[in-house]
Amino acid sequence: MNIPTNLKFTKTDEWFDPATGAMGLSDYAQGQLSDIVFVEIVVGVGETVASGKAIASVESVKAAAETYASANGKVVAVNEDLSGNPEVLNKDPYGQGWMVKVEGADASGLMDAAAYTKYCEERAH
Amino acid sequence: MTYIPHSPQERDEMLAAIGVKSLEDLFKDIPARHRFPKLDLPPALTEMEAAAELGELSTGNENVRTDLVSFLGAGAYNHYIPAAVDHILRRGEFYTAYTPYQPEISQGTLQAIFEYQSLICALTGMEVSNASHYDGATAVAEAANMAYAQFRGKRKRVVISPTVHPQYRETMRTYIQGMGLELAGDDPKANRSTERSRRSLDAGPEALEGLVDENTALVIVQYPDFFGRVYDFTRIIELAHGKGALVCVAANPTALALFKTPGEMGADIVVGEGQPLGIPLSFGGPYLGFFTTRKQYIHKMAGRLVGETVDNRGQRAFVLTLTAREQHIKRERAISNICSNQGLMALAAAVYLSLLGQTGLRQVAELCYHKAHYTAEKISKVKGYSLCFEAPFFHEFSVCCPRPVAEINETLLEHGFLGGYDLGQDYSSLKDHMLIAVTEMNTKDEIDGLVDVLAEVNHD
């Protein structure tokens, strides 16, 4: 499982990049969902998102899930390419699979890679 | 599909699992005196007696096959149904209304739904059809649901033409309660007897143009409209798209064999009542709602959807697809709470359309059109009667009558005719207006007979 050390994570399996303000779905989450066939970003540029509020709706061949904002902030960019290529969420969740970018976000309170790795391992048992 | 009931042993295991001793224990919250109340029922009948009683009761119904000549439409139409439709429907393999989850054992049913979807797409000129809804009214209401979801609740207005079927509009009002949507163009409390509201009924779709704004999620029109009139909606659709809104056209499927499809006009959603496609009038149901849209909106579409795929041996196969949209997975976040479909009626429509084919359906539509125009022409020459609207129509038209419609219909009934729909019930500005439907089932003699009785009524 890929858990980059530069990112922060939520208990609901979203990641946040403090350097760029980007957020998305973790590698663990995409693996659990299996083949993702649909994604819809439900927030727009200029809107404020709050930690725990939905930023995207994701459907795979066997499940549907909401992706929540990993931190509070104002949306400055939305990944418009995702809706046409939902499979990048499976292939590259931390790269092309970014969902929105926010500014003014506070990453304190999120797990670091080590804590998130432990959290994922605990759930595997 | 074989039905396997649970065994007494399985029943005991289930009861043990939830910690209950007997089935009766499950009902102990119901006060004992209400558990088995004395029902005041007549003594049980033998099969012979029951058959006699039901037979006797059914003679109280007058039907359009043997008793009455029908000129009543208003959303449900009397068409000829080839005998093969019923024959195929009654096959045990098809005789369930339920959509199958397991493709391994349900290829026949799934393929039938897939064929139905393909036929409906061809008829409407649209890209995707779901596996059907309960009836036309439900399908129209689901269009509002879909548009609401498409704009994530941010657009609050639905513009609906007053010439959409009154019962569809009523269903719509019931559906959108609590959603925070505003219906424009159809205020049930508005005084419809004013000259202004009559003018809005006389006008075509352009009457709606001023109502469509940046807050509009959906514009709904009917084709032909409730009064039978046919308009090209291209302009209102372009205008609505200019404001970012979606457009739903509720269409009569028979008419689509003859006229430009709503798909060609640019509609985003095309729905309708599928009853004219091989489903008997049956005193009001079961009917069939068809629902189609464009591929880009497929994830916002309600209901079951069957897709074509290949199995692990590379053979063509059918499965329910994109089910993650639906309520059994998405729960309260699902767009619609409708997961099931009207399987048996959808099959009837598929069989009917396959039997008639493109040419046959067009012939039915042409017969309806020409017979209706012959009827309208004759009625318009009867003293006291005139056609209300000038717009082109399909197989239904509105007539201004010299007497109340209820009175005329009573006389018609005495002569064996089921008269037209009393428009005054729904539109106070259309008091004494009768909506008359003519289909391929009406012979020239019957039409001439109707006209004679109408003339007689005016002389009385």
XYZ file of C-alpha atoms in Angstrom:
585
model
C 0.000 0.000 0.000
C 1.278 3.419 -0.964
C 1.278 5.996 1.874
C 3.492 8.984 0.942
C 5.271 10.549 3.904
C 4.677 14.131 2.772
C 0.895 13.780 3.133
C -1.543 13.913 6.053
C -4.540 11.597 6.426
C -8.043 11.402 7.912
C -9.777 8.490 9.621
C -12.197 8.425 6.673
C -9.281 7.745 4.282
C -8.736 11.094 2.629
C -5.321 12.641 2.142
C -4.196 16.258 2.368
C -1.015 17.807 0.997
C 0.037 20.729 3.252
C 2.444 21.963 0.556
C -0.112 22.340 -2.265
C -3.454 22.346 -0.440
C -4.608 19.369 -2.570
C -6.864 16.666 -1.182
C -8.244 13.338 -2.387
C -8.905 9.683 -1.669
C -6.169 7.459 -0.192
C -4.682 4.380 -1.851
C -6.259 2.257 0.898
C -9.711 3.695 0.086
C -9.447 3.133 -3.662
C -8.372 -0.463 -2.993
C -11.410 -1.037 -0.798
C -13.790 0.449 -3.351
C -12.284 -1.540 -6.262
C -12.905 -0.298 -9.835
C -14.155 3.271 -9.658
C -16.611 4.064 -12.474
C -17.932 7.477 -11.518
C -16.775 10.512 -9.611
C -18.490 13.817 -9.138
C -16.876 16.746 -7.348
C -19.705 18.377 -5.437
C -18.006 21.670 -4.528
C -16.949 24.533 -6.764
C -14.110 27.070 -6.863
C -14.709 29.861 -4.355
C -16.776 27.716 -1.989
C -15.489 27.021 1.487
C -15.210 23.426 2.577
C -15.247 22.210 6.147
C -13.487 19.157 7.492
C -15.882 16.210 7.356
C -18.173 17.734 4.686
C -18.517 15.954 1.335
C -16.361 17.219 -1.525
C -16.998 14.343 -3.924
C -19.270 11.416 -4.588
C -17.563 8.242 -5.794
C -19.130 5.094 -7.236
C -17.347 1.848 -7.912
C -18.694 -1.347 -9.438
C -19.780 -2.497 -5.999
C -20.117 0.511 -3.718
C -20.805 4.205 -3.454
C -18.944 6.516 -1.096
C -18.602 10.147 -0.219
C -15.175 11.724 -0.018
C -14.943 14.274 2.768
C -12.805 17.375 3.022
C -9.691 16.552 5.023
C -9.346 20.135 6.269
C -11.196 23.454 6.340
C -10.413 25.896 3.576
C -11.489 27.795 0.506
C -11.562 25.890 -2.782
C -9.126 27.377 -5.325
C -9.108 24.555 -7.893
C -11.217 21.542 -8.850
C -9.906 18.600 -10.875
C -12.209 18.810 -13.909
C -10.498 15.845 -15.618
C -11.698 13.339 -13.039
C -15.280 12.958 -14.226
C -14.110 11.786 -17.655
C -11.403 9.506 -16.227
C -12.588 8.144 -12.882
C -10.143 5.231 -13.197
C -7.211 7.523 -12.316
C -8.504 7.369 -8.737
C -7.490 3.706 -8.800
C -4.260 4.172 -10.740
C -2.843 7.360 -9.241
C -4.823 8.434 -6.166
C -2.179 10.880 -4.931
C -1.224 12.347 -8.333
C -3.760 12.693 -11.129
C -6.432 11.626 -8.664
C -6.394 14.873 -6.664
C -9.908 16.223 -6.229
C -9.787 19.807 -5.025
C -7.161 22.284 -3.872
C -7.881 24.607 -0.983
C -6.099 27.559 0.591
C -5.873 28.550 4.215
C -6.212 24.971 5.431
C -4.942 23.774 8.765
C -3.539 20.238 8.760
C -3.147 19.928 12.517
C -5.257 17.114 13.898
C -4.638 14.918 10.836
C -2.582 11.728 10.977
C 0.916 11.605 9.544
C 1.974 8.735 7.275
C 3.239 6.583 10.142
C 0.042 6.942 12.162
C -2.101 6.317 9.067
C -0.073 3.213 8.139
C -0.739 1.838 11.611
C -4.431 2.776 11.325
C -4.752 0.905 8.018
C -2.910 -2.144 9.334
C -5.180 -2.326 12.371
C -8.238 -2.447 10.125
C -6.706 -5.189 7.988
C -7.038 -7.649 10.892
C -37.116 -19.171 -10.913
C -37.916 -21.768 -8.236
C -39.206 -20.524 -4.933
C -37.517 -22.170 -1.942
C -39.392 -21.620 1.333
C -37.620 -21.758 4.688
C -37.828 -25.016 6.643
C -39.067 -25.248 10.279
C -35.440 -25.882 11.286
C -34.266 -22.686 9.567
C -37.113 -20.819 11.195
C -36.013 -22.041 14.628
C -32.403 -21.040 13.896
C -33.479 -17.542 12.950
C -35.656 -17.189 16.042
C -32.771 -18.422 18.217
C -30.407 -15.925 16.584
C -32.580 -12.988 17.598
C -33.383 -14.505 20.995
C -37.080 -15.205 20.534
C -38.745 -18.515 21.386
C -41.616 -18.567 18.935
C -43.041 -16.633 16.019
C -45.878 -15.425 18.274
C -43.324 -13.695 20.529
C -42.565 -11.335 17.651
C -46.083 -9.938 17.889
C -46.364 -9.558 21.644
C -46.043 -5.745 21.393
C -49.483 -5.751 19.783
C -52.090 -5.830 22.582
C -53.656 -9.290 22.770
C -57.177 -8.058 22.113
C -56.069 -6.518 18.798
C -54.083 -9.512 17.614
C -56.966 -11.587 16.338
C -60.005 -9.287 16.215
C -63.327 -10.795 15.178
C -63.759 -10.020 11.500
C -67.334 -9.754 10.376
C -66.924 -11.866 7.269
C -69.567 -13.784 5.335
C -69.251 -17.588 5.373
C -66.583 -19.078 3.123
C -67.612 -19.831 -0.462
C -66.879 -22.876 -2.572
C -64.879 -22.299 -5.766
C -68.088 -22.636 -7.787
C -69.896 -20.045 -5.672
C -66.905 -17.668 -5.704
C -66.598 -17.899 -9.494
C -70.313 -17.151 -9.854
C -70.135 -14.176 -7.495
C -67.037 -12.650 -9.129
C -68.581 -13.228 -12.571
C -71.718 -11.423 -11.447
C -69.660 -8.520 -10.011
C -67.669 -8.147 -13.230
C -70.826 -7.652 -15.303
C -71.136 -4.298 -13.492
C -68.050 -3.113 -15.388
C -68.542 -1.829 -18.863
C -65.514 -2.329 -21.032
C -64.345 -0.976 -24.368
C -63.935 -4.413 -25.921
C -67.516 -5.589 -25.881
C -69.752 -2.946 -24.295
C -68.736 0.566 -25.237
C -67.225 2.517 -28.117
C -64.582 4.742 -26.566
C -63.646 8.292 -27.490
C -62.001 8.831 -24.135
C -58.253 9.329 -23.899
C -56.675 11.954 -21.644
C -53.543 9.928 -21.003
C -54.720 6.328 -21.539
C -55.616 5.111 -25.011
C -57.594 2.243 -26.476
C -55.326 0.533 -29.018
C -55.373 -2.887 -30.603
C -53.142 -5.372 -28.789
C -51.942 -8.340 -30.852
C -52.765 -11.672 -29.192
C -49.083 -12.628 -29.103
C -48.400 -9.916 -26.490
C -50.500 -11.624 -23.841
C -49.312 -15.053 -24.877
C -45.661 -14.144 -24.298
C -46.402 -12.224 -21.094
C -48.053 -15.258 -19.544
C -45.028 -17.491 -19.929
C -43.946 -18.554 -16.465
C -40.350 -17.509 -17.105
C -41.444 -13.888 -17.446
C -44.294 -13.768 -15.005
C -42.756 -11.583 -12.350
C -42.637 -7.814 -12.128
C -39.324 -7.923 -10.326
C -35.932 -6.940 -11.746
C -33.468 -9.783 -11.312
C -30.200 -9.246 -9.463
C -28.581 -12.536 -10.466
C -27.504 -12.560 -14.101
C -26.513 -16.235 -13.824
C -30.151 -17.295 -13.723
C -31.924 -14.345 -15.339
C -30.523 -13.853 -18.837
C -33.955 -14.020 -20.485
C -35.544 -11.370 -18.286
C -32.463 -9.165 -18.471
C -32.334 -9.425 -22.254
C -36.041 -8.571 -22.491
C -35.438 -5.400 -20.445
C -32.372 -4.572 -22.547
C -34.454 -4.905 -25.735
C -37.156 -2.727 -24.159
C -34.578 -0.055 -23.320
C -33.173 -0.160 -26.867
C -36.647 0.159 -28.425
C -37.582 3.096 -26.177
C -34.309 4.858 -27.053
C -35.045 4.406 -30.766
C -38.566 5.734 -30.318
C -37.626 8.822 -28.299
C -34.371 9.598 -30.097
C -32.511 9.446 -26.789
C -29.318 7.685 -25.673
C -30.244 5.861 -22.450
C -33.477 4.373 -21.137
C -33.949 2.914 -17.691
C -35.826 -0.329 -17.097
C -39.083 1.671 -16.577
C -41.151 3.253 -13.821
C -44.670 2.638 -12.514
C -46.459 5.059 -14.823
C -46.119 8.278 -16.796
C -46.817 10.458 -13.760
C -44.012 8.848 -11.732
C -41.616 9.202 -14.645
C -42.365 12.942 -14.931
C -41.870 13.425 -11.194
C -38.589 11.488 -11.328
C -37.365 13.945 -13.950
C -37.675 16.730 -11.355
C -35.822 14.571 -8.855
C -33.044 14.070 -11.371
C -32.734 17.742 -12.277
C -32.681 18.641 -8.594
C -29.753 16.268 -8.094
C -27.999 17.442 -11.254
C -27.757 20.947 -9.778
C -27.207 19.551 -6.265
C -30.255 21.391 -5.005
C -28.850 24.778 -5.940
C -31.442 25.533 -8.617
C -34.832 25.758 -6.965
C -37.305 26.259 -9.787
C -39.154 23.760 -11.954
C -41.169 25.283 -14.779
C -44.076 23.064 -15.791
C -46.498 23.864 -18.552
C -50.180 24.039 -17.525
C -50.784 21.833 -20.579
C -48.981 18.881 -18.956
C -51.479 16.209 -17.804
C -53.211 17.489 -14.623
C -52.547 14.210 -12.806
C -48.849 14.325 -13.680
C -48.702 17.836 -12.226
C -50.492 16.638 -9.111
C -48.029 13.772 -8.705
C -45.216 16.277 -9.192
C -46.557 18.470 -6.380
C -46.742 15.443 -4.085
C -43.218 14.335 -5.001
C -41.432 17.615 -4.467
C -42.946 18.384 -1.076
C -40.149 19.216 1.309
C -37.481 19.457 -1.378
C -37.590 23.240 -1.396
C -38.447 23.311 -5.102
C -40.782 25.916 -6.504
C -43.172 24.983 -9.324
C -43.671 27.785 -11.812
C -46.255 27.902 -14.570
C -48.682 25.746 -12.638
C -50.216 27.352 -9.585
C -53.094 25.146 -8.442
C -54.582 28.083 -6.524
C -54.463 30.524 -9.426
C -57.826 31.588 -10.747
C -57.793 29.817 -14.048
C -61.037 31.319 -15.212
C -59.363 34.629 -15.933
C -58.850 35.613 -19.511
C -55.102 35.602 -18.920
C -54.972 31.959 -17.944
C -57.111 31.046 -20.948
C -54.641 32.913 -23.133
C -51.763 30.941 -21.589
C -53.577 27.744 -22.593
C -54.162 29.054 -26.112
C -50.483 29.882 -26.450
C -47.827 27.316 -27.263
C -44.604 26.686 -25.358
C -43.611 30.343 -25.814
C -45.930 31.084 -22.855
C -43.251 29.548 -20.619
C -40.326 31.555 -21.943
C -40.603 34.366 -19.392
C -40.565 31.862 -16.506
C -37.229 30.213 -17.288
C -34.392 31.855 -15.356
C -30.899 31.100 -13.979
C -32.529 29.456 -10.952
C -34.481 26.986 -13.126
C -33.433 23.344 -12.853
C -35.982 21.874 -15.243
C -38.608 22.843 -17.792
C -41.361 20.272 -18.383
C -43.604 20.190 -21.446
C -45.858 17.524 -22.933
C -45.849 16.176 -26.508
C -48.577 16.134 -27.731
C -49.816 18.287 -24.862
C -52.821 17.392 -22.711
C -55.143 18.951 -25.322
C -53.593 16.803 -28.053
C -51.644 19.643 -29.682
C -48.239 19.162 -31.276
C -45.558 21.830 -30.954
C -41.906 21.890 -31.909
C -40.043 22.529 -28.656
C -36.684 23.313 -30.245
C -36.912 27.007 -29.364
C -37.900 26.633 -25.701
C -35.228 23.940 -25.324
C -32.559 26.266 -26.742
C -33.749 29.063 -24.488
C -33.700 26.805 -21.409
C -30.224 25.521 -22.263
C -29.110 29.148 -22.579
C -30.095 29.577 -18.927
C -28.351 26.321 -17.988
C -31.605 24.464 -17.290
C -32.570 20.952 -18.356
C -35.708 20.194 -20.370
C -38.007 17.203 -19.941
C -40.546 16.261 -22.605
C -43.389 13.943 -21.554
C -44.298 12.210 -24.795
C -46.991 9.908 -26.145
C -45.046 6.958 -27.599
C -47.493 6.345 -30.466
C -47.103 9.947 -31.642
C -43.324 9.500 -31.735
C -43.697 7.096 -34.654
C -45.064 9.979 -36.739
C -43.493 13.201 -35.502
C -40.017 14.602 -34.899
C -38.626 13.031 -31.728
C -37.942 15.087 -28.592
C -34.373 13.764 -28.874
C -34.037 15.564 -32.215
C -35.368 18.735 -30.593
C -32.565 18.593 -28.030
C -34.483 17.421 -24.943
C -32.366 16.257 -21.986
C -34.991 13.918 -20.550
C -37.858 12.231 -22.381
C -40.461 10.389 -20.324
C -44.007 9.238 -20.831
C -46.858 6.861 -20.281
C -46.114 3.567 -22.020
C -49.684 2.239 -21.777
C -50.393 2.804 -25.504
C -47.683 0.222 -26.277
C -49.629 -3.004 -25.894
C -51.020 -2.488 -22.407
C -54.803 -2.680 -21.919
C -56.753 0.172 -20.309
C -57.547 -2.147 -17.349
C -59.552 0.533 -15.530
C -56.399 2.559 -14.838
C -53.468 0.209 -14.412
C -50.954 -1.360 -14.126
C -49.319 0.973 -16.637
C -45.744 1.754 -17.590
C -43.573 4.827 -17.171
C -40.706 5.152 -19.610
C -37.710 7.311 -18.764
C -34.838 8.257 -21.058
C -31.982 10.716 -20.933
C -28.585 11.496 -22.413
C -25.457 9.545 -21.473
C -23.916 12.480 -19.634
C -26.736 12.361 -17.037
C -26.805 8.596 -16.590
C -25.468 8.719 -13.025
C -28.365 10.946 -12.011
C -30.995 8.680 -13.533
C -33.377 6.821 -11.253
C -34.255 3.176 -11.551
C -32.780 -0.043 -12.815
C -30.593 -0.165 -15.893
C -29.648 -3.280 -17.857
C -26.386 -3.282 -19.801
C -24.803 -5.581 -22.352
C -21.477 -7.229 -21.581
C -19.577 -10.473 -22.212
C -19.294 -13.379 -19.792
C -16.078 -15.208 -18.857
C -16.323 -17.236 -22.074
C -16.653 -14.142 -24.218
C -20.360 -14.678 -24.906
C -22.852 -11.834 -25.112
C -24.601 -11.416 -21.743
C -26.756 -8.943 -19.829
C -26.440 -7.526 -16.307
C -27.871 -4.815 -14.130
C -25.347 -2.024 -14.399
C -24.349 1.207 -12.627
C -26.307 0.010 -9.619
C -24.114 1.987 -7.201
C -26.386 4.973 -8.038
C -29.284 3.238 -6.424
C -30.862 3.278 -3.024
C -29.887 -0.222 -1.934
C -26.267 0.925 -2.036
C -26.393 4.683 -1.667
C -29.125 4.647 0.973
C -30.298 8.131 1.964
C -27.855 9.740 -0.478
C -29.500 8.090 -3.472
C -31.232 10.436 -5.897
C -34.420 8.404 -6.029
C -36.016 5.788 -3.827
C -37.180 3.868 -6.870
C -35.079 0.749 -7.445
C -37.646 -1.540 -8.986
C -39.308 -1.355 -12.382
C -42.528 -2.349 -14.094
C -41.030 -5.508 -15.588
C -44.079 -7.232 -16.992
C -45.478 -4.078 -18.583
C -42.058 -3.196 -20.019
C -42.014 -6.666 -21.565
C -45.493 -6.043 -23.032
C -44.216 -2.832 -24.619
C -41.141 -4.582 -26.005
C -43.228 -7.391 -27.500
C -45.777 -4.928 -28.924
C -43.077 -2.769 -30.520
C -41.271 -5.818 -31.923
C -44.460 -7.201 -33.444
C -45.476 -3.930 -35.065
C -42.025 -2.819 -36.088
C -41.166 0.642 -37.316
C -43.671 0.508 -40.183
C -46.479 -1.018 -38.160
C -46.258 1.527 -35.388
C -46.221 4.320 -37.942
C -49.343 2.839 -39.533
C -51.090 2.845 -36.142
C -50.061 6.478 -35.633
C -51.257 7.450 -39.123
C -54.604 5.720 -38.613
C -55.043 7.564 -35.308
C -54.081 10.862 -36.912
C -56.376 10.575 -39.937
C -59.366 9.211 -38.030
C -59.013 11.936 -35.397
C -58.845 14.615 -38.078
C -61.889 13.162 -39.857
C -63.765 13.214 -36.522
C -62.701 16.768 -35.704
C -63.714 17.966 -39.160
C -67.167 16.403 -38.835
C -67.769 17.658 -35.281
C -66.725 21.187 -36.195
C -69.566 21.228 -38.747
C -72.216 20.267 -36.188
C -74.221 23.248 -35.023
C -73.201 24.384 -31.531
C -69.787 22.683 -31.574
C -66.404 24.114 -32.495
C -62.751 23.182 -32.126
C -61.110 25.155 -29.274
C -57.565 25.395 -30.541
C -56.002 26.063 -33.903
C -52.653 24.330 -33.371
C -51.933 21.039 -35.182
C -52.981 17.969 -33.220
C -52.313 14.224 -33.200
C -55.176 11.927 -32.160
C -56.901 14.037 -29.570
C -58.577 17.441 -29.744
C -60.670 19.799 -27.638
C -64.228 20.673 -28.569
C -66.327 23.571 -27.224
C -69.751 22.110 -26.498
C -73.206 23.714 -26.339
C -74.095 21.864 -23.099
C -72.187 20.713 -20.006
C -69.866 17.821 -20.872
C -71.295 15.603 -18.119
C -74.789 15.910 -19.646
C -73.557 15.145 -23.151
C -71.617 12.136 -21.883
C -74.741 10.757 -20.199
C -76.586 10.823 -23.503
C -73.573 9.327 -25.285
C -73.459 6.508 -22.746
C -77.126 5.705 -23.423
C -76.113 5.221 -27.053
C -73.131 3.008 -26.142
C -70.442 5.661 -26.463
C -67.845 6.488 -23.838
C -67.586 10.245 -24.377
C -64.574 12.515 -24.068
C -62.841 13.964 -21.038
C -64.463 16.927 -19.274
C -61.711 19.558 -19.313
C -63.678 21.811 -16.938
C -62.706 19.425 -14.122
C -59.128 20.661 -14.300
C -59.349 23.992 -16.130
C -62.135 26.334 -15.074
C -61.493 28.445 -18.189
C -62.370 25.357 -20.248
C -65.862 24.763 -18.871
C -68.049 22.872 -21.400
C -64.932 21.720 -23.265
C -64.575 18.067 -24.160
C -61.297 16.333 -25.005
C -61.960 13.658 -27.631
C -59.498 10.870 -28.477
C -59.695 8.756 -31.626
C -57.550 5.705 -32.275
C -57.242 2.998 -34.930
C -59.936 1.117 -32.971
C -62.685 3.573 -33.949
C -64.440 2.702 -37.215
C -65.935 5.257 -39.596
C -69.415 4.072 -38.598
C -68.636 4.619 -34.935
C -67.294 8.093 -35.636
C -70.349 9.005 -37.685
C -72.512 7.586 -34.888
C -70.778 9.786 -32.331
C -71.308 12.858 -34.487
C -75.015 12.014 -34.884
C -75.528 11.761 -31.122
C -73.647 15.035 -30.565
C -75.974 16.738 -33.064
C -79.003 15.186 -31.374
C -77.880 16.458 -27.948
C -77.866 20.020 -29.244
C -81.378 19.716 -30.666
C -82.929 18.327 -27.467
